[in-house]
Tab-separated table of C-alpha atoms and ligand atoms in Angstrom:
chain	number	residue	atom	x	y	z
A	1	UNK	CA	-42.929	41.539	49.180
A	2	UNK	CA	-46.489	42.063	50.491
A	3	UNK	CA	-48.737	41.276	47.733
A	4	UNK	CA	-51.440	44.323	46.885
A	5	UNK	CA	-55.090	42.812	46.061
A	6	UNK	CA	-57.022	46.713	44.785
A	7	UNK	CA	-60.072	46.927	43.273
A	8	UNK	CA	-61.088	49.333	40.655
A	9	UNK	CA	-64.938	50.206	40.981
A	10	UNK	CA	-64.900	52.149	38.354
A	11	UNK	CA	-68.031	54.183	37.426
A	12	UNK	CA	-69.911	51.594	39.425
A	13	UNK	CA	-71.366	51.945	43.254
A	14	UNK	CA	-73.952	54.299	45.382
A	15	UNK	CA	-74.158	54.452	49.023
A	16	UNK	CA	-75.669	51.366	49.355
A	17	UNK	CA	-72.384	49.395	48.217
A	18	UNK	CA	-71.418	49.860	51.131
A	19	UNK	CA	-73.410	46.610	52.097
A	20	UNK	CA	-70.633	44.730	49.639
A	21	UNK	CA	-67.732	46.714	51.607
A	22	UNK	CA	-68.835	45.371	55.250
A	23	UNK	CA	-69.574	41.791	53.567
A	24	UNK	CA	-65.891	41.628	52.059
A	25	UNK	CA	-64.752	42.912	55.987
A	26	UNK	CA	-66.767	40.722	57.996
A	27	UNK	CA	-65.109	37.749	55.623
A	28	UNK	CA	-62.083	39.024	56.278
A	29	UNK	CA	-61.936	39.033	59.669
A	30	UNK	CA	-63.083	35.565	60.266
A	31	UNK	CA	-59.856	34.843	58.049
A	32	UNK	CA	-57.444	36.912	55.595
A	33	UNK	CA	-54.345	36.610	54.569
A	34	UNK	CA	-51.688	38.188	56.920
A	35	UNK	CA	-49.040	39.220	54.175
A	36	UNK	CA	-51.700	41.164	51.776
A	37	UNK	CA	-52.481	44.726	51.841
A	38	UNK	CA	-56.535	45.186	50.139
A	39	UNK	CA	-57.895	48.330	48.654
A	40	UNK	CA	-60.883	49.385	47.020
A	41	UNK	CA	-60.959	52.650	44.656
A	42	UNK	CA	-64.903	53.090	44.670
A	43	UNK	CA	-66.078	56.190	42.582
A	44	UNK	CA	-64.693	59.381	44.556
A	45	UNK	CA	-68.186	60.242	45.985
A	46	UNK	CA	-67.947	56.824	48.031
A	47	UNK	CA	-64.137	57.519	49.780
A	48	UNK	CA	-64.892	59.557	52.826
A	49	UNK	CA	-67.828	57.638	54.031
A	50	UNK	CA	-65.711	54.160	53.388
A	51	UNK	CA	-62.985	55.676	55.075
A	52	UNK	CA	-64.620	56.628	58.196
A	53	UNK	CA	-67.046	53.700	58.305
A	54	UNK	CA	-64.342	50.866	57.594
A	55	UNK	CA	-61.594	52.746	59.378
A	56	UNK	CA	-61.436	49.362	61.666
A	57	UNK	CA	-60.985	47.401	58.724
A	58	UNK	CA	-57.907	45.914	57.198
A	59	UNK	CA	-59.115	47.512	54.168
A	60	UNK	CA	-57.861	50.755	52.609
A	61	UNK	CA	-59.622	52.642	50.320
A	62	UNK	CA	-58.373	55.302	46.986
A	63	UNK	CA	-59.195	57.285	44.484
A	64	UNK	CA	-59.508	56.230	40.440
A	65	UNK	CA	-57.671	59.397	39.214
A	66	UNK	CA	-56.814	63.010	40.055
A	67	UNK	CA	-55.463	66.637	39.584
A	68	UNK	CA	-51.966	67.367	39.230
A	69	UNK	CA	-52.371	70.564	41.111
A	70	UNK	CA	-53.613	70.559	44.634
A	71	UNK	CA	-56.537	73.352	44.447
A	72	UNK	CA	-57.821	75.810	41.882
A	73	UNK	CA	-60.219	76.759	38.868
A	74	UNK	CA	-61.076	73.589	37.839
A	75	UNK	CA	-64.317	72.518	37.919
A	76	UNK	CA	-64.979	68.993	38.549
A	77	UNK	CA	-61.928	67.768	39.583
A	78	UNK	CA	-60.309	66.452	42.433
A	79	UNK	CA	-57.021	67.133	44.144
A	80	UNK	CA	-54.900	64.139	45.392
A	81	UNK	CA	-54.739	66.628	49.071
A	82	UNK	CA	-58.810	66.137	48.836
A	83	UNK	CA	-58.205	62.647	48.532
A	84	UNK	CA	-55.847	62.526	51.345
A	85	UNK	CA	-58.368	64.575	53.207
A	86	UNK	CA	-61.140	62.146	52.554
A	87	UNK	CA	-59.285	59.062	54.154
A	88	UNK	CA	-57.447	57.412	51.017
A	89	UNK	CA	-54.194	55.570	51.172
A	90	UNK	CA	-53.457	55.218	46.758
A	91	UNK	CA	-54.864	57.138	43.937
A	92	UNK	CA	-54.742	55.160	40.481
A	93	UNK	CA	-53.331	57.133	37.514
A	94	UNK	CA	-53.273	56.546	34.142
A	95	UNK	CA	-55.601	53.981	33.573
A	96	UNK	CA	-56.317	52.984	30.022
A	97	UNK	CA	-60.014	54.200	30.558
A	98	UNK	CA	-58.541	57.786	31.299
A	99	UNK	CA	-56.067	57.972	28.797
A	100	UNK	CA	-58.897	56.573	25.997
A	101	UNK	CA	-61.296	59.046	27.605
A	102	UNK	CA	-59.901	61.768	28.477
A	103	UNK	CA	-56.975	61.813	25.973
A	104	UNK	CA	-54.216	61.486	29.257
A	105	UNK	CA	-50.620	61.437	27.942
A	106	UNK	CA	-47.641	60.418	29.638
A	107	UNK	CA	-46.015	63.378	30.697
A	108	UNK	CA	-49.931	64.068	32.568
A	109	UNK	CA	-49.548	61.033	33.957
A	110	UNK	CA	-46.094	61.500	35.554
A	111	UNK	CA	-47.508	65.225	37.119
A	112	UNK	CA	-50.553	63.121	38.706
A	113	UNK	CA	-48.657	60.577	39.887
A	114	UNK	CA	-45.954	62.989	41.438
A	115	UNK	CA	-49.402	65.074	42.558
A	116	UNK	CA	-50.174	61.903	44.812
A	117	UNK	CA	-46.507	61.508	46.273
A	118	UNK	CA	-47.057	65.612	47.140
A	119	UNK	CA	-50.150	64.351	48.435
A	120	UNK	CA	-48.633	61.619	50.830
A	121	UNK	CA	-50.350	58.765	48.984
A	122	UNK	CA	-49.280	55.914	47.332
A	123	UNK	CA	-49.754	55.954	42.956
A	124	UNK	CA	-50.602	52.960	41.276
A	125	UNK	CA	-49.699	54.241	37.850
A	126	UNK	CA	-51.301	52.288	34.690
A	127	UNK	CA	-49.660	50.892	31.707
A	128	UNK	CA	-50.404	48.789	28.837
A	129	UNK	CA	-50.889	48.224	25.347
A	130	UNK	CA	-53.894	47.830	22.932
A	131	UNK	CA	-54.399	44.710	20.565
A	132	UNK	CA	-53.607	46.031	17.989
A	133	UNK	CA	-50.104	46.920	19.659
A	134	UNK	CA	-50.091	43.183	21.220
A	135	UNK	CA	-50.649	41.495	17.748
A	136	UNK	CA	-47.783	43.676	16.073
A	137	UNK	CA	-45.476	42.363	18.651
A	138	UNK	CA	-44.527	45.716	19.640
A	139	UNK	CA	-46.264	45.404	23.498
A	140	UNK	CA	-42.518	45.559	25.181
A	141	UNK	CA	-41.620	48.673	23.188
A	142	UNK	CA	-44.962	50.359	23.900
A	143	UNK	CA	-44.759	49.867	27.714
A	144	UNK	CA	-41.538	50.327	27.707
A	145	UNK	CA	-41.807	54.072	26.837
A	146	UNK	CA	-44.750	54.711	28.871
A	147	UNK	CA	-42.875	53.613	31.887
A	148	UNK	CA	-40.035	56.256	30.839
A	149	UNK	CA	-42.533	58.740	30.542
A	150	UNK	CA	-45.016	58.184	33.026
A	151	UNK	CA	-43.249	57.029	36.272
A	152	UNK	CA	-42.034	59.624	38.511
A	153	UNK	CA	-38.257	60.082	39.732
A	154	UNK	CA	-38.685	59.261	43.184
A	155	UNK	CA	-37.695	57.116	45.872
A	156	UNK	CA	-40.565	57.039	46.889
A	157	UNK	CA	-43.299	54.284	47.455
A	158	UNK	CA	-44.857	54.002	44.012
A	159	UNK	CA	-46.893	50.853	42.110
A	160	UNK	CA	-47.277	50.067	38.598
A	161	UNK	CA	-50.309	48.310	36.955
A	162	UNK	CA	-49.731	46.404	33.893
A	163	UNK	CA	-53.144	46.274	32.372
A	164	UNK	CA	-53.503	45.234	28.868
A	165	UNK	CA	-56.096	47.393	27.103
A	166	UNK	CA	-57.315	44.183	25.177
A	167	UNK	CA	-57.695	42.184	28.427
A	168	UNK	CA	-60.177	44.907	30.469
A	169	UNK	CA	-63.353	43.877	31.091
A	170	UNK	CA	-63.695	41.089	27.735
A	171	UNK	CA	-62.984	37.767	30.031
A	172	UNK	CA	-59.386	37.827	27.519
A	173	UNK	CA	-55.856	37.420	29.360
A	174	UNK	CA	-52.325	36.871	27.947
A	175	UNK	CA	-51.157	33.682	28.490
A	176	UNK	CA	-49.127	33.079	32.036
A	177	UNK	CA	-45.671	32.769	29.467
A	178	UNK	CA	-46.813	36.489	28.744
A	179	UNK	CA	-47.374	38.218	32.035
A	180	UNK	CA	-44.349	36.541	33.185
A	181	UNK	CA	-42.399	38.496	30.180
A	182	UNK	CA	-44.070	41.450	30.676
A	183	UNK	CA	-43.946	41.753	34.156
A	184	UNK	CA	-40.089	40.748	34.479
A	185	UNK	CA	-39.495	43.519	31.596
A	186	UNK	CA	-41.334	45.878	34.100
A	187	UNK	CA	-39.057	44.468	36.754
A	188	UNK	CA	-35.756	45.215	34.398
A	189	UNK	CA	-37.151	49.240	34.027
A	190	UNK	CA	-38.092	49.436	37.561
A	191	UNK	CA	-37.064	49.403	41.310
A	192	UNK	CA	-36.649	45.421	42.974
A	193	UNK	CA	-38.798	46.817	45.736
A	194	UNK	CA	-42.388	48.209	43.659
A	195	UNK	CA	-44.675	47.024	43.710
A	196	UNK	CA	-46.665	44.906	40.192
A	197	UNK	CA	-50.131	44.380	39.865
A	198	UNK	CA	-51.448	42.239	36.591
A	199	UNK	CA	-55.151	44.107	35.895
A	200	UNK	CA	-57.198	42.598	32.864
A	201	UNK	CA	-60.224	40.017	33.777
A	202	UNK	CA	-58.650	38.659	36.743
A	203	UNK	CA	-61.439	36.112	38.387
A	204	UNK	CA	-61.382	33.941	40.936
A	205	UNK	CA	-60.801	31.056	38.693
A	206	UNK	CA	-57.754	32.348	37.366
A	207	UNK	CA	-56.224	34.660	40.178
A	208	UNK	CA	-54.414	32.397	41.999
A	209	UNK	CA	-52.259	30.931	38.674
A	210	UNK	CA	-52.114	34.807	38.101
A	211	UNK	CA	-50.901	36.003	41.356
A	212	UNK	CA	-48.213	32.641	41.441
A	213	UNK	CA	-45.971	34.360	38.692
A	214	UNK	CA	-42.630	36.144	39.288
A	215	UNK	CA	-42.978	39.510	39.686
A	216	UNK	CA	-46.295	39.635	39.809
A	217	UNK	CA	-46.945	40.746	43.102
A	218	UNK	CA	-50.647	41.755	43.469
A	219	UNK	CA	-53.904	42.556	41.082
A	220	UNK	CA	-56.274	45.272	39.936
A	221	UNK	CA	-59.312	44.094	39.709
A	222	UNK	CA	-62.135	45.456	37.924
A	223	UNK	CA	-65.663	43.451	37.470
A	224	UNK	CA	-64.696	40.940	40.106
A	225	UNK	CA	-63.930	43.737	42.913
A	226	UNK	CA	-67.624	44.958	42.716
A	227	UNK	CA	-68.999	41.872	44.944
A	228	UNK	CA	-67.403	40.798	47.926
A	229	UNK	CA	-67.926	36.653	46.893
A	230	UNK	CA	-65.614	37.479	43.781
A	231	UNK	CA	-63.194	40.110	45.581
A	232	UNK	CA	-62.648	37.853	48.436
A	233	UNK	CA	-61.025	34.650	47.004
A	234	UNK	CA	-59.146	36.761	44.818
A	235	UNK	CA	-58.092	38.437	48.221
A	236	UNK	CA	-57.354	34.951	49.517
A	237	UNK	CA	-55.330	33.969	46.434
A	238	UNK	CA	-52.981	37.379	47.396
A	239	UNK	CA	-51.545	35.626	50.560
A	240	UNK	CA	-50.765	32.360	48.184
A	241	UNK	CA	-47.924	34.118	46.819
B	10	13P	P1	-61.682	44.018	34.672
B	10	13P	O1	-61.127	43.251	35.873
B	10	13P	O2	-63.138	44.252	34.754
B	10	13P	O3	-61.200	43.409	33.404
B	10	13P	O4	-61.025	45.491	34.753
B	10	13P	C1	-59.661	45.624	34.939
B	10	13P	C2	-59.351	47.041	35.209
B	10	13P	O5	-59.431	47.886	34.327
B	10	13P	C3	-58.950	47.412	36.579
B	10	13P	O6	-58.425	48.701	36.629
């Protein structure tokens, strides 16, 4: 399966991130891993111009969330067809940011994520559990149900994210023995042919012992996808699989 290497900017970037952008495609071309799709989800005022300017690029680019419907009265949003329209290829939904937030539920997520197949984009729908969930030894049953609830019925292309809530953005991971449960428990609920990204302080120190596990088959990456000298061995360590 060809491994998926995204990055999550998060609220993080202005136009002139798009110097970071051409740094991570000029290292690319000199060399990148034939068997690894890469992505970047900078904030949604960034997609368009990334799009268009890095259209030459083996680099796709998608949004960090978006409406369930495709137009209407709602002010601030975005549709996944304006997404589409801009240039992106995925849309992330549910990401434990959103869901903390905004208050997202499952059944929400499921309409967004079936709002970017409408869309023709790829969803890289979010799950996880907190550490409070982790340390209770209940993290299979929580995921568990927020797959049932949150992936769409679809044949589809579709990807799932396990992100641990405790691991974002705090340096913390599970140990390998961990993501290897979790991820072949994914595996068990799921499709053999989507797509699943580990998210949760992935570095280039540790992405490569990440990205080696079974089932794991690709990484969101927050922090480390911002400059192109962390995102790019990480993209490098995608086409070690
Ligand atoms: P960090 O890589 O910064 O921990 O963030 C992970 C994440 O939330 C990606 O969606």
């Amino acid at each position: 399966m060809r491994a998926l290497i995204a990055g999550n900017w998060k609220m993080h970037g202005l136009a002139a991130s798009r110097c970071e952008v051409a740094a991570l495609a000029d290292k690319m071309k000199a060399s990148a891993p034939a068997d690894c799709d890469v992505l970047i989800c900078p904030p949604a005022t960034l997609v368009a111009a990334f799009a268009k300017d890095f259209s030459g690029a083996a680099i796709q680019f998608g949004g960090q969330d978006c409406h369930a419907v495709p137009s209407g009265a709602h002010t601030g949003d975005i549709s996944a067809e304006m997404f589409a329209d801009a240039g992106a290829a995925f849309v992330i939904v549910g990401h434990s940011e959103r869901r903390a937030d905004h208050g997202e539920s499952d059944a929400e997520v499921r309409l967004k994520a079936e709002a970017v197949l409408r869309a023709g984009l790829t969803p890289i729908i979010c799950v996880g559990e907190s550490e409070a969930e982790r340390k209770a030894g209940t993290a299979l049953d929580v995921v568990g149900a927020q797959l049932e609830r949150s992936l769409p019925e679809t044949s589809a292309d579709f990807v799932i994210a396990y992100e641990p809530v405790w691991a974002i953005g705090t340096g913390l991971t599970p140990t390998l023995a961990d993501i290897a449960e979790m991820h072949g428990f994914i595996r068990s609920n799921t499709r053999k042919d989507v797509r699943i990204l580990y998210g949760g302080s992935v570095k280039p120190g540790n992405a490569t012992e990440i990205l080696a596990i079974d089932n794991v088959n690709g990484a969101l990456v927050g922090g480390a996808s911002l400059k192109a000298d962390d995102f790019y061995p990480i993209v490098m360590a995608g086409g070690k699989q």
